[in-house]
Amino acid sequence: MYDLLIIGAGSSGSAIAARASENPNLNILLIEAGPDYADTSTTPQDITNSHNNSYTAHDWGLNYNPTQYRTSPFPRGRVTGGSSSVNTTIALRGTPEDYDEWADLGNDAWSWKEVLPAFNRLERDLDYGDKAYHGDAGPVSIRRYPDAELLPAHQAFLASAGQLGYDDCPDANDPTGSGAGPQPMNKLGRLRISSALAYLAPARLRPNLTIRAKTHVRRLLIKNRVCIGIEVENSAGQTEQLFARTIVLSAGAIMSPAILMRSGLGPAAQLSKLSIPVVEDIPAVGQNLSDHPALSVVANVKSGVNINHDDPIIQTILRYTCAGSNKRNDLQIEQLSFAGRRQDPPRFAIAGVVEYQYGRGEIRLASADPMVNPIIDNRFCEDSRDASRLVTCLQDILRFTQSGPLADMIDSVVFPDPARGFDAASLDTLVRKFSASGYHPCGTVKMGPKEDPGAVVDQFGCCHTIDNLVVADASIMPFVPRANTNLTCIMIGEKIGEWLRQSPARYGL
Ligand SMILES: Cc1cc2nc3c(=O)[nH]c(=O)nc-3n(C[C@H](O)[C@H](O)[C@H](O)COP(=O)(O)OP(=O)(O)OC[C@H]3O[C@@H](n4cnc5c(N)ncnc54)[C@H](O)[C@@H]3O)c2cc1C
């Protein structure tokens, strides 16, 4: 019998395990479906190598439907560190306005003023650690490529951005910042600073923290509206039950709602169809899927321009506001160092991303079988406000390809097909069909006050209808912030971990 059992050693779960285990009175079990690598010398290269994402070796093998016209693979990390162990290491915070909007929805503990100390605590910013809005002593090291280390395409991208009139932004995490500059990244040299490395490496030495890897959570055990434990399939393939006073679900925005639904907590009609006994009808579970719709312009480069698939895939960023929008920094443009397969003609891509999303999708179970992955329907760009801003973003990107230092490197644009034209109507058709995920799913177990029918947990992560059950990961965000989501997930882990450490009684401990 543990005090605390955490499901999922990802960006949030690792931070929670580390912070909560600072309280020596809490006996904690951290469960992870994937493998655990205790030190970097035994960690496979796809996990340590920050130059590109790891897509298959430590992955859940999910598929998703970004739009009703397409299905494609949807990567999610299945290893300690979770998706932070396989990701691009972009270390960006949302805009202060995102968190203030969360607070306005009835979550006053998540305003910018309230989340900033956790953002500062999690980082060791090697460039701006002395600023009031940065930290210099946290577990996650963050740096930006200096000019001398920028690849020619990234130097050209920043030079073109200047010529096109975008502001220079040396620190994209400056809360007032906007414009083009180096990307803040949680990497040291080539080494990806995952949450496993940042949080679990030091915490695993504590006698009150046990990490159990290769253990797949099948469902929660609920008795008289109290969560008392979990049922797992262990590494030997046997079913086992584990018990704790409080369970924290940190399996991410896809798997957390799936585990809740498999446990009978979800939309009753959907569960009944799959013959899952309904424990509590919670229609909001799996709804409100929020993410960043994205589409890239792809260009073949001129002969003599070196494209190397082993280079860091990203180094720079442009955060800016769409013409006519009242949401600051609601668009992102990212220069990618290479695109396509190694055997393709040398090419790179420039990604356009809608950062403030209006549309919503949903997660549904395909089966009651815990080994069957859920269905992910994003419905990207069905909301015209998202479609029109992605169209504008693509048109803004195309200007980079027409004149200036970046255009000088380009032989031809190969996507979108120039023969179809780049007018708004043609691009609108394209984004509604081909927009894809920035891999930032959020919102599927939304936090909010009890009166909000869309809220499953309160602002401390406690489930409204089941006692001793806490949810803490990307799924509790009311909506995706205007930034890549890893730092915000770690911030969630920092806050809820700290509350568990300092005020265990709030969580039934
Ligand atoms: C390819 C890729 C690139 C990305 N690039 C960036 C980037 O550069 N910057 C950025 O900010 N964000 C990026 N993201 C997004 C970011 O990594 C995620 O938003 C963040 O890691 C999610 O944190 P989480 O704690 O919610 O979930 P995760 O980190 O995904 O953690 C969930 C954990 O739960 C475990 N789990 C799930 N189900 C079960 C089960 N049934 N039993 C036991 N364990 C289970 C998983 O294995 C996993 O370890 C990227 C994501 C991907 C996939």
Coordinates of C-alpha atoms and ligand atoms in Angstrom, one line a residue:
M1 CA 0.0 0.0 0.0
Y2 CA 1.6 3.2 -1.2
D3 CA 0.6 6.8 -0.2
L4 CA 0.8 8.0 -3.8
L5 CA 0.7 6.1 -7.0
I6 CA 1.5 8.1 -10.2
I7 CA 0.5 6.7 -13.6
G8 CA 2.9 7.8 -16.3
A9 CA 6.5 9.0 -16.0
G10 CA 6.2 11.7 -18.7
S11 CA 6.8 15.5 -18.6
S12 CA 4.2 16.1 -15.8
G13 CA 4.5 12.7 -14.0
S14 CA 8.3 12.8 -13.6
A15 CA 8.1 16.3 -12.1
I16 CA 5.3 15.3 -9.8
A17 CA 7.3 12.2 -8.6
A18 CA 10.4 14.3 -8.0
R19 CA 8.6 17.2 -6.2
A20 CA 6.3 15.0 -4.1
S21 CA 9.1 12.6 -3.1
E22 CA 10.9 15.6 -1.5
N23 CA 8.4 14.9 1.3
P24 CA 10.0 11.9 3.1
N25 CA 6.7 11.0 4.6
L26 CA 5.2 10.1 1.3
N27 CA 5.8 6.6 0.0
I28 CA 5.5 6.9 -3.8
L29 CA 5.2 4.5 -6.7
L30 CA 5.7 5.7 -10.2
I31 CA 4.3 3.4 -12.9
E32 CA 5.4 3.6 -16.6
A33 CA 4.4 1.4 -19.5
G34 CA 7.6 1.9 -21.4
P35 CA 11.2 1.1 -20.4
D36 CA 13.3 3.0 -17.9
Y37 CA 16.9 4.0 -18.5
A38 CA 18.6 4.8 -15.2
D39 CA 21.7 6.6 -16.7
T40 CA 22.7 8.2 -20.0
S41 CA 25.4 5.6 -20.7
T42 CA 22.7 2.9 -21.1
T43 CA 20.1 5.1 -22.8
P44 CA 19.5 4.4 -26.5
Q45 CA 20.7 7.0 -28.9
D46 CA 17.2 7.9 -30.2
I47 CA 16.4 9.2 -26.7
T48 CA 19.6 11.1 -26.0
N49 CA 19.8 12.6 -29.5
S50 CA 18.0 16.0 -29.5
H51 CA 18.7 16.7 -33.2
N52 CA 15.6 14.9 -34.3
N53 CA 12.5 13.4 -32.8
S54 CA 12.3 9.7 -32.0
Y55 CA 9.3 8.4 -33.9
T56 CA 9.2 4.6 -33.6
A57 CA 11.6 3.0 -31.1
H58 CA 9.8 4.3 -28.0
D59 CA 6.4 5.0 -29.3
W60 CA 2.7 4.0 -28.7
G61 CA 2.0 3.4 -32.4
L62 CA -1.1 5.6 -32.3
N63 CA -2.9 6.9 -35.4
Y64 CA -5.0 10.1 -35.6
N65 CA -7.4 11.8 -37.9
P66 CA -6.2 15.4 -38.1
T67 CA -9.0 16.2 -40.5
Q68 CA -11.9 14.0 -41.8
Y69 CA -9.8 13.4 -45.0
R70 CA -6.7 11.9 -43.5
T71 CA -5.3 9.3 -41.0
S72 CA -1.6 9.3 -40.1
P73 CA 0.7 8.2 -37.2
F74 CA 0.6 10.2 -34.0
P75 CA 3.9 9.9 -32.0
R76 CA 3.8 9.8 -28.2
G77 CA 6.7 8.7 -26.0
R78 CA 6.5 5.3 -24.3
V79 CA 9.5 5.5 -22.0
T80 CA 10.4 7.2 -18.7
G81 CA 10.3 11.0 -19.6
G82 CA 7.3 10.3 -21.8
S83 CA 7.0 12.5 -24.8
S84 CA 9.8 14.8 -23.4
S85 CA 12.2 11.9 -24.2
V86 CA 11.3 11.8 -27.9
N87 CA 10.5 15.4 -28.7
T88 CA 12.2 18.3 -30.5
T89 CA 13.3 20.0 -27.2
I90 CA 11.7 23.4 -28.0
A91 CA 11.4 25.0 -24.6
L92 CA 8.8 27.7 -25.1
R93 CA 6.3 29.1 -22.6
G94 CA 2.8 30.1 -23.5
T95 CA 1.9 33.8 -23.5
P96 CA 0.9 35.3 -20.2
E97 CA -2.6 35.8 -21.7
D98 CA -3.1 32.0 -22.1
Y99 CA -2.7 31.4 -18.4
D100 CA -4.8 34.5 -17.5
E101 CA -7.5 33.0 -19.7
W102 CA -7.3 29.7 -17.8
A103 CA -7.7 31.7 -14.6
D104 CA -10.7 33.6 -16.0
L105 CA -12.4 30.2 -16.6
G106 CA -12.4 29.6 -12.8
N107 CA -8.8 28.4 -12.2
D108 CA -7.3 31.3 -10.3
A109 CA -4.3 29.3 -9.2
W110 CA -3.2 29.2 -12.9
S111 CA -3.0 32.9 -13.8
W112 CA 0.4 34.1 -15.2
K113 CA 1.3 35.6 -11.8
E114 CA 0.7 32.1 -10.2
V115 CA 2.4 30.0 -12.9
L116 CA 5.5 32.2 -13.4
P117 CA 7.3 31.0 -10.2
A118 CA 6.8 27.3 -11.4
F119 CA 8.2 28.2 -14.8
N120 CA 11.2 29.9 -13.1
R121 CA 11.7 27.0 -10.7
L122 CA 11.8 24.3 -13.5
E123 CA 14.5 25.9 -15.6
R124 CA 18.2 26.7 -15.6
D125 CA 18.2 29.3 -18.4
L126 CA 21.8 29.6 -19.5
D127 CA 21.3 32.8 -21.4
Y128 CA 18.8 34.9 -19.4
G129 CA 18.8 33.2 -15.9
D130 CA 19.4 36.6 -14.3
K131 CA 16.1 38.1 -15.5
A132 CA 13.1 38.3 -13.0
Y133 CA 11.0 36.2 -15.4
H134 CA 13.6 33.4 -15.6
G135 CA 15.3 30.8 -13.4
D136 CA 18.9 29.9 -13.1
A137 CA 18.9 26.9 -10.8
G138 CA 16.1 24.5 -12.0
P139 CA 16.5 20.9 -13.3
V140 CA 15.8 21.7 -17.0
S141 CA 18.7 23.3 -18.7
I142 CA 17.7 25.7 -21.5
R143 CA 19.8 27.5 -24.0
R144 CA 19.6 29.1 -27.5
Y145 CA 21.9 28.5 -30.4
P146 CA 24.2 31.6 -30.6
D147 CA 24.6 33.2 -34.1
A148 CA 27.9 31.3 -34.7
E149 CA 26.2 27.9 -34.3
L150 CA 23.2 28.7 -36.6
L151 CA 23.1 26.7 -39.8
P152 CA 23.0 28.8 -43.0
A153 CA 19.3 28.2 -43.5
H154 CA 18.5 29.5 -40.0
Q155 CA 20.8 32.6 -40.5
A156 CA 19.0 33.3 -43.7
F157 CA 15.6 32.8 -42.1
L158 CA 16.3 35.4 -39.4
A159 CA 17.8 37.8 -42.0
S160 CA 14.7 37.4 -44.2
A161 CA 12.4 37.9 -41.2
G162 CA 14.2 41.2 -40.5
Q163 CA 13.8 42.3 -44.2
L164 CA 10.1 41.4 -44.1
G165 CA 9.7 43.7 -41.1
Y166 CA 9.3 41.3 -38.2
D167 CA 10.8 42.4 -34.9
D168 CA 14.0 40.8 -33.6
C169 CA 13.3 38.6 -30.5
P170 CA 16.4 37.4 -28.8
D171 CA 14.4 35.7 -26.0
A172 CA 11.2 34.1 -27.2
N173 CA 10.3 33.4 -23.5
D174 CA 10.3 37.1 -22.6
P175 CA 6.7 37.5 -21.6
T176 CA 6.3 40.7 -23.8
G177 CA 8.4 39.2 -26.6
S178 CA 7.3 38.8 -30.3
G179 CA 9.3 38.4 -33.5
A180 CA 12.1 36.2 -34.8
G181 CA 15.1 34.8 -33.0
P182 CA 16.8 31.7 -31.7
Q183 CA 14.6 29.0 -30.3
P184 CA 14.9 28.3 -26.5
M185 CA 15.8 24.6 -26.3
N186 CA 16.2 22.1 -23.5
K187 CA 19.3 20.5 -24.8
L188 CA 23.0 20.6 -23.9
G189 CA 25.0 20.0 -27.0
R190 CA 23.3 17.1 -28.6
L191 CA 21.9 15.7 -25.3
R192 CA 18.1 16.0 -24.9
I193 CA 17.3 17.1 -21.4
S194 CA 14.2 15.0 -20.9
S195 CA 12.1 15.0 -17.8
A196 CA 13.6 11.6 -17.0
L197 CA 17.0 13.2 -17.0
A198 CA 16.1 16.4 -15.3
Y199 CA 13.7 15.1 -12.6
L200 CA 14.0 11.3 -12.2
A201 CA 17.8 11.0 -12.3
P202 CA 18.3 12.8 -9.0
A203 CA 15.0 11.7 -7.4
R204 CA 15.4 8.0 -8.1
L205 CA 18.1 7.9 -5.3
R206 CA 15.4 8.6 -2.7
P207 CA 14.2 5.6 -0.7
N208 CA 10.6 6.8 -0.7
L209 CA 10.3 6.7 -4.6
T210 CA 9.9 3.4 -6.5
I211 CA 9.9 3.4 -10.3
R212 CA 8.2 0.5 -12.0
A213 CA 8.7 0.5 -15.8
K214 CA 7.2 -1.9 -18.4
T215 CA 4.0 -1.9 -16.5
H216 CA 0.8 -1.1 -18.5
V217 CA -2.1 0.3 -16.6
R218 CA -5.3 -1.4 -17.7
R219 CA -7.8 0.5 -15.5
L220 CA -8.4 2.3 -12.2
L221 CA -10.0 0.4 -9.3
I222 CA -12.9 2.4 -7.9
K223 CA -15.0 1.4 -4.9
N224 CA -17.9 3.5 -3.6
R225 CA -16.8 6.5 -5.6
V226 CA -13.2 6.3 -4.2
C227 CA -10.2 5.4 -6.3
I228 CA -8.3 2.8 -4.3
G229 CA -5.8 1.4 -6.8
I230 CA -5.1 0.2 -10.3
E231 CA -5.0 -2.9 -12.4
V232 CA -1.9 -3.4 -14.4
E233 CA -0.3 -5.8 -16.8
N234 CA 3.2 -6.3 -15.5
S235 CA 6.4 -7.0 -17.4
A236 CA 5.8 -10.7 -17.2
G237 CA 2.4 -10.2 -18.9
Q238 CA 0.4 -11.0 -15.7
T239 CA -2.5 -8.9 -14.4
E240 CA -1.9 -7.4 -11.0
Q241 CA -3.6 -5.0 -8.7
L242 CA -1.7 -2.2 -6.9
F243 CA -3.2 -0.1 -4.1
A244 CA -2.5 3.5 -2.9
R245 CA -4.2 6.1 -0.8
T246 CA -4.2 8.6 -3.7
I247 CA -3.8 7.9 -7.4
V248 CA -2.4 10.6 -9.8
L249 CA -3.2 10.0 -13.5
S250 CA -0.4 11.5 -15.7
A251 CA -0.7 9.4 -18.8
G252 CA -1.0 12.4 -21.2
A253 CA -3.8 14.0 -23.1
I254 CA -4.5 10.8 -25.2
M255 CA -4.1 8.1 -22.6
S256 CA -5.4 9.7 -19.5
P257 CA -9.0 10.1 -20.9
A258 CA -8.6 6.6 -22.3
I259 CA -7.8 5.1 -18.9
L260 CA -10.6 7.0 -17.3
M261 CA -13.1 5.7 -19.9
R262 CA -11.8 2.1 -19.6
S263 CA -12.5 2.5 -15.8
G264 CA -16.1 3.4 -16.4
L265 CA -15.6 7.2 -16.0
G266 CA -16.8 8.9 -19.2
P267 CA -19.7 9.4 -21.5
A268 CA -22.2 6.7 -20.5
A269 CA -23.6 6.0 -23.9
Q270 CA -20.2 5.5 -25.4
L271 CA -19.1 3.2 -22.6
S272 CA -22.2 1.2 -22.7
K273 CA -21.8 0.6 -26.5
L274 CA -18.4 -1.0 -25.6
S275 CA -20.0 -3.0 -22.7
I276 CA -17.9 -1.1 -20.1
P277 CA -19.8 -0.9 -16.8
V278 CA -20.5 2.8 -16.2
V279 CA -19.2 3.9 -12.8
E280 CA -19.9 7.6 -13.3
D281 CA -21.4 9.3 -16.4
I282 CA -18.9 12.1 -17.1
P283 CA -19.7 13.3 -20.6
A284 CA -16.7 15.7 -20.7
V285 CA -14.0 13.0 -20.6
G286 CA -12.2 12.9 -23.9
Q287 CA -13.9 16.0 -25.2
N288 CA -12.3 19.5 -25.7
L289 CA -9.3 18.1 -27.6
S290 CA -7.2 21.2 -28.3
D291 CA -4.0 21.2 -30.3
H292 CA -2.1 23.3 -32.9
P293 CA -3.1 22.9 -36.5
A294 CA 0.0 23.2 -38.8
L295 CA 1.1 22.9 -42.4
S296 CA 4.5 23.4 -44.0
V297 CA 5.8 25.0 -47.1
V298 CA 8.4 22.6 -48.6
A299 CA 11.1 23.8 -50.9
N300 CA 13.9 22.1 -52.9
V301 CA 17.2 24.0 -52.4
K302 CA 19.6 25.1 -55.0
S303 CA 22.6 22.9 -55.9
G304 CA 25.4 23.7 -53.5
V305 CA 23.2 24.3 -50.5
N306 CA 24.0 21.6 -48.0
I307 CA 21.1 19.7 -46.5
N308 CA 22.1 17.3 -43.8
H309 CA 19.5 15.1 -42.0
D310 CA 21.8 14.8 -39.0
D311 CA 21.7 18.5 -38.3
P312 CA 19.5 19.9 -35.5
I313 CA 16.1 19.9 -37.1
I314 CA 15.3 23.3 -35.6
Q315 CA 17.1 26.3 -34.3
T316 CA 15.0 29.4 -34.8
I317 CA 11.4 30.7 -34.3
L318 CA 9.1 33.5 -35.4
R319 CA 6.2 34.2 -33.0
Y320 CA 3.8 36.9 -34.3
T321 CA 0.2 38.0 -34.4
C322 CA -2.0 37.4 -37.4
A323 CA -3.2 40.6 -39.2
G324 CA -6.5 41.6 -37.7
S325 CA -6.3 39.2 -34.7
N326 CA -6.8 40.2 -31.1
K327 CA -4.8 37.2 -29.8
R328 CA -1.1 38.2 -29.5
N329 CA 1.4 35.7 -30.9
D330 CA -1.3 33.5 -32.3
L331 CA 0.9 32.3 -35.2
Q332 CA 4.3 30.7 -35.3
I333 CA 6.7 30.1 -38.3
E334 CA 9.5 27.6 -37.9
Q335 CA 12.3 27.0 -40.3
L336 CA 13.2 23.3 -40.4
S337 CA 16.7 22.4 -41.4
F338 CA 15.6 19.4 -43.6
A339 CA 12.5 17.8 -44.9
G340 CA 11.3 14.6 -46.5
R341 CA 13.4 11.4 -46.8
R342 CA 17.1 11.2 -47.2
Q343 CA 16.7 9.9 -50.8
D344 CA 14.5 12.9 -51.8
P345 CA 16.1 15.9 -53.6
P346 CA 17.7 18.1 -50.9
R347 CA 14.9 20.2 -49.4
F348 CA 13.8 22.0 -46.2
A349 CA 10.5 23.1 -44.9
I350 CA 9.0 26.1 -43.2
A351 CA 6.2 25.2 -40.9
G352 CA 3.2 27.5 -40.2
V353 CA 1.4 26.8 -36.9
V354 CA -1.9 28.2 -35.5
E355 CA -1.1 28.8 -31.9
Y356 CA -4.4 30.0 -30.5
Q357 CA -6.9 27.4 -31.6
Y358 CA -10.7 27.9 -31.6
G359 CA -11.8 24.4 -32.9
R360 CA -11.9 21.3 -30.7
G361 CA -11.7 17.6 -31.3
E362 CA -12.3 14.5 -29.2
I363 CA -10.8 11.2 -28.0
R364 CA -13.0 8.0 -28.0
L365 CA -12.3 4.5 -27.1
A366 CA -12.2 2.0 -30.0
S367 CA -12.5 -1.0 -27.7
A368 CA -12.7 -1.9 -24.0
D369 CA -9.5 -3.8 -24.5
P370 CA -6.7 -1.9 -22.6
M371 CA -4.2 -2.8 -25.3
V372 CA -6.2 -1.2 -28.2
N373 CA -5.3 2.5 -28.8
P374 CA -8.1 5.1 -28.7
I375 CA -9.5 7.1 -31.7
I376 CA -8.2 10.6 -32.1
D377 CA -10.3 13.1 -34.1
N378 CA -8.8 16.6 -34.2
R379 CA -11.2 18.2 -36.7
F380 CA -8.5 20.7 -37.6
C381 CA -9.6 23.8 -39.5
E382 CA -13.3 23.0 -39.4
D383 CA -13.5 26.3 -37.5
S384 CA -13.0 29.1 -40.1
R385 CA -11.1 31.2 -37.6
D386 CA -8.4 28.5 -37.5
A387 CA -8.5 27.9 -41.3
S388 CA -8.2 31.6 -42.2
R389 CA -5.3 32.2 -39.9
L390 CA -3.4 29.1 -41.2
V391 CA -4.0 30.4 -44.7
T392 CA -2.6 33.8 -43.8
C393 CA 0.4 32.1 -42.1
L394 CA 1.1 30.1 -45.3
Q395 CA 0.9 33.3 -47.4
D396 CA 3.3 34.9 -44.9
I397 CA 5.7 32.0 -45.3
L398 CA 5.5 32.1 -49.1
R399 CA 6.9 35.7 -48.9
F400 CA 10.1 34.2 -47.3
T401 CA 10.4 32.0 -50.4
Q402 CA 10.0 34.9 -52.9
S403 CA 12.8 37.3 -52.1
G404 CA 15.6 37.8 -49.6
P405 CA 18.3 35.6 -48.1
L406 CA 16.2 32.5 -47.6
A407 CA 14.7 32.7 -51.1
D408 CA 18.2 32.9 -52.4
M409 CA 18.8 29.3 -51.2
I410 CA 15.6 28.0 -52.8
D411 CA 15.3 26.3 -56.2
S412 CA 11.6 25.7 -56.2
V413 CA 8.6 25.4 -53.9
V414 CA 7.3 21.9 -54.1
F415 CA 4.4 22.1 -51.6
P416 CA 1.9 23.8 -51.9
D417 CA 1.9 23.0 -55.6
P418 CA 2.6 26.3 -57.3
A419 CA 0.5 25.1 -60.3
R420 CA -2.6 25.3 -58.1
G421 CA -1.8 28.9 -57.1
F422 CA -1.3 30.4 -53.7
D423 CA -4.6 32.4 -53.5
A424 CA -6.6 32.2 -50.3
A425 CA -9.4 30.0 -51.7
S426 CA -6.9 27.3 -52.9
L427 CA -4.9 27.4 -49.6
D428 CA -8.2 27.2 -47.7
T429 CA -9.0 23.9 -49.4
L430 CA -5.5 22.7 -48.6
V431 CA -5.6 23.5 -44.9
R432 CA -9.0 22.0 -44.4
K433 CA -7.7 18.8 -45.9
F434 CA -4.0 18.6 -45.0
S435 CA -3.4 20.5 -41.8
A436 CA -1.7 18.3 -39.2
S437 CA -0.9 18.3 -35.5
G438 CA 1.9 20.1 -33.9
Y439 CA 1.9 17.1 -31.5
H440 CA 0.5 19.2 -28.7
P441 CA -2.8 17.5 -27.6
C442 CA -4.4 19.1 -24.5
G443 CA -7.7 19.6 -22.8
T444 CA -9.3 16.2 -22.8
V445 CA -9.8 16.0 -19.0
K446 CA -10.4 19.7 -18.5
M447 CA -10.0 21.5 -15.2
G448 CA -12.5 24.0 -14.0
P449 CA -15.1 24.7 -11.4
K450 CA -17.8 22.0 -10.6
E451 CA -20.5 24.2 -12.2
D452 CA -18.7 23.9 -15.6
P453 CA -20.2 20.9 -17.4
G454 CA -17.0 20.6 -19.4
A455 CA -14.8 20.3 -16.4
V456 CA -13.7 16.9 -15.1
V457 CA -11.3 17.9 -12.4
D458 CA -10.9 21.0 -10.2
Q459 CA -8.0 23.4 -10.5
F460 CA -5.9 21.3 -8.1
G461 CA -6.4 18.3 -10.4
C462 CA -8.9 16.5 -8.1
C463 CA -11.7 14.7 -9.9
H464 CA -15.0 16.3 -9.2
T465 CA -16.9 13.0 -8.8
I466 CA -14.4 10.4 -7.6
D467 CA -12.4 10.8 -4.4
N468 CA -8.6 10.3 -4.1
L469 CA -8.2 10.6 -7.9
V470 CA -6.1 13.4 -9.3
V471 CA -5.3 14.1 -13.0
A472 CA -2.2 16.1 -13.8
D473 CA -0.8 16.4 -17.3
A474 CA -1.6 18.1 -20.6
S475 CA -5.2 16.8 -20.4
I476 CA -6.2 19.2 -17.6
M477 CA -5.3 22.4 -19.6
P478 CA -8.5 24.2 -20.5
F479 CA -7.0 24.8 -24.0
V480 CA -3.6 24.6 -25.7
P481 CA -1.4 27.6 -24.9
R482 CA 0.3 29.6 -27.6
A483 CA 3.5 27.5 -27.4
N484 CA 4.8 24.0 -27.7
T485 CA 3.5 22.2 -24.7
N486 CA 6.4 20.5 -22.9
L487 CA 7.3 23.3 -20.6
T488 CA 3.7 23.9 -19.7
C489 CA 3.3 20.2 -18.9
I490 CA 6.4 20.3 -16.7
M491 CA 5.0 23.5 -15.0
I492 CA 1.8 21.6 -14.3
G493 CA 3.9 18.8 -12.7
E494 CA 5.9 21.3 -10.7
K495 CA 2.7 22.9 -9.3
I496 CA 0.7 19.8 -8.5
G497 CA 3.9 18.1 -7.2
E498 CA 4.5 21.0 -4.9
W499 CA 0.9 21.0 -3.7
L500 CA 1.2 17.3 -3.0
R501 CA 4.5 17.8 -1.1
Q502 CA 3.3 20.8 0.9
S503 CA -0.4 20.1 1.4
P504 CA -0.9 16.4 1.2
A505 CA -4.2 16.6 3.2
R506 CA -5.8 18.4 0.2
Y507 CA -5.2 15.2 -1.7
G508 CA -6.5 12.8 1.1
L509 CA -3.0 12.1 2.3
Ligands
LIG1 C1 7.4 13.9 -31.6 C2 7.1 15.0 -30.7 C3 7.7 16.2 -30.7 C4 7.4 17.2 -29.8 N1 8.1 18.3 -29.7 C5 8.0 19.2 -28.7 C6 8.9 20.3 -28.5 O1 9.9 20.4 -29.2 N2 8.6 21.2 -27.5 C7 7.5 21.1 -26.7 O2 7.3 21.9 -25.9 N3 6.6 20.0 -26.9 C8 6.9 19.1 -27.8 N4 6.1 18.0 -27.9 C9 4.9 17.9 -27.0 C10 5.4 17.6 -25.6 O3 6.5 16.7 -25.6 C11 4.2 17.0 -24.8 O4 3.2 18.0 -24.8 C12 4.5 16.6 -23.4 O5 5.6 15.8 -23.3 C13 3.3 15.9 -22.8 O6 3.5 15.7 -21.4 P1 2.5 14.8 -20.6 O7 3.1 14.6 -19.2 O8 1.1 15.3 -20.7 O9 2.5 13.4 -21.4 P2 3.7 12.4 -21.8 O10 5.0 13.1 -21.6 O11 3.4 11.8 -23.1 O12 3.7 11.3 -20.6 C14 2.7 10.3 -20.5 C15 3.4 9.1 -19.9 O13 2.4 8.1 -19.5 C16 2.8 6.8 -20.0 N5 1.5 6.0 -20.1 C17 0.5 6.3 -21.0 N6 -0.5 5.3 -20.8 C18 0.0 4.5 -19.9 C19 -0.5 3.3 -19.3 N7 -1.7 2.8 -19.7 N8 0.2 2.6 -18.4 C20 1.4 3.1 -17.9 N9 1.9 4.3 -18.5 C21 1.2 4.9 -19.4 C22 3.5 7.1 -21.3 O14 4.3 6.0 -21.7 C23 4.2 8.3 -21.0 O15 5.5 8.1 -20.4 C24 6.4 17.0 -28.8 C25 5.7 15.8 -28.8 C26 6.1 14.8 -29.7 C27 5.4 13.4 -29.6

